[in-house]
Amino acid sequence: MPDTERRATKQRRAVEQVLRETDDFISAQALHARLREQGDTVGLATVYRTLNAMAEDERVDMLRVDDGEARYRLCASDDHHHHLVCRECGRTVEIEGPAVESWADTVAAQHGFRDVSHTLEVFGTCAKH
Amino acid sequence: MPDTERRATKQRRAVEQVLRETDDFISAQALHARLREQGDTVGLATVYRTLNAMAEDERVDMLRVDDGEARYRLCASDDHHHHLVCRECGRTVEIEGPAVESWADTVAAQHGFRDVSHTLEVFGTCAKH
DNA sequence: CTCTCTGCAAAACATTTGCAGTCGG
DNA sequence: CCGACTGCAAATGTTTTGCAGAGAG
């Protein structure tokens, strides 16, 4: 239902502000916790409703991780990047793979798939471990 | 805990048999339903436990779809591969990206990461949808 | 026999929804 | 004002877990 009117409220502004300050994908639960930390009292349900609305309007990207939590991030209109994560300490480095992007699109198209998207995460043990 | 002993039971054989007959990824719930259909009475919890054990032993691939259900499938081949998954019907095509493999290793090494592994899934809408 | 496995029901999660009251435009 | 928005609590849906009994080796 993209045609519904959408009002600008205090809690929506709060959610968007946290998203703006967060580079990586963040879960609804974590976002809600961060809001409480900084004093904003926004209901968890409202966080979910806001995130869903934004996803519907394509203002955030949503992806699922293996632990079952959905994670959200403001649509970076600029570049799409991936992450290199240390499996020991969680340290994260943003990486780019231009070749991967086009490769994924090409292969998908060859198999007749449209609206292609992909998830790519690289794991390793960083120098400190 | 990959070192735990693993016994061969009737219900595990039943789960594996369904997996063997299924080409695409299937959810635990759907697998459980299929078992009941064909007369096997296996508890839902057992299906989950079996699937988790197999995933831990790397005998099945597990992936999450946007609706929040995890889907499982027997590892088809021994070499490392990726998947192109239809987000509408779950139809899956195995794809290979030799360039991606080496790219991931290289980038990770540049950042001082060792023991590199990665996950890559491509999603799209297949020709039938 | 000895442990692992199973079933069932309850618990633990993430996420959604019903409703009465609130508030933006 | 009016209808969209919010908070809370209750409802959902998936997956996990505790525990007593069953069964593989």
PDB file of C-alpha atoms (C1' of nucleotides) in Angstrom, chain A residues 1-8 12 57, chain C residues 24-25, chain D residues 3-5:
ATOM      1  CA  MET A   1       0.000   0.000   0.000  1.00  0.00           C
ATOM      2  CA  PRO A   2       2.400   2.699  -1.138  1.00  0.00           C
ATOM      3  CA  ASP A   3      -0.444   5.160  -1.655  1.00  0.00           C
ATOM      4  CA  THR A   4      -1.205   5.714   1.995  1.00  0.00           C
ATOM      5  CA  GLU A   5      -0.479   9.107   3.402  1.00  0.00           C
ATOM      6  CA  ARG A   6       2.554   9.268   5.670  1.00  0.00           C
ATOM      7  CA  ARG A   7       2.915  11.702   8.540  1.00  0.00           C
ATOM      8  CA  ALA A   8       6.087  13.085  10.045  1.00  0.00           C
ATOM      9  CA  ARG A  12       9.723   8.485  12.976  1.00  0.00           C
ATOM     10  CA  ASP A  57       8.737   3.014   0.226  1.00  0.00           C
TER      11      ASP A  57
ATOM     12  C1'  DG C  24      -0.181  16.074  13.121  1.00  0.00           C
ATOM     13  C1'  DG C  25      -1.931  18.832   9.272  1.00  0.00           C
TER      14       DG C  25
ATOM     15  C1'  DG D   3      -7.844  10.102  10.203  1.00  0.00           C
ATOM     16  C1'  DA D   4      -3.218   8.455  10.564  1.00  0.00           C
ATOM     17  C1'  DC D   5      -0.004   7.269  14.373  1.00  0.00           C
TER      18       DC D   5
END
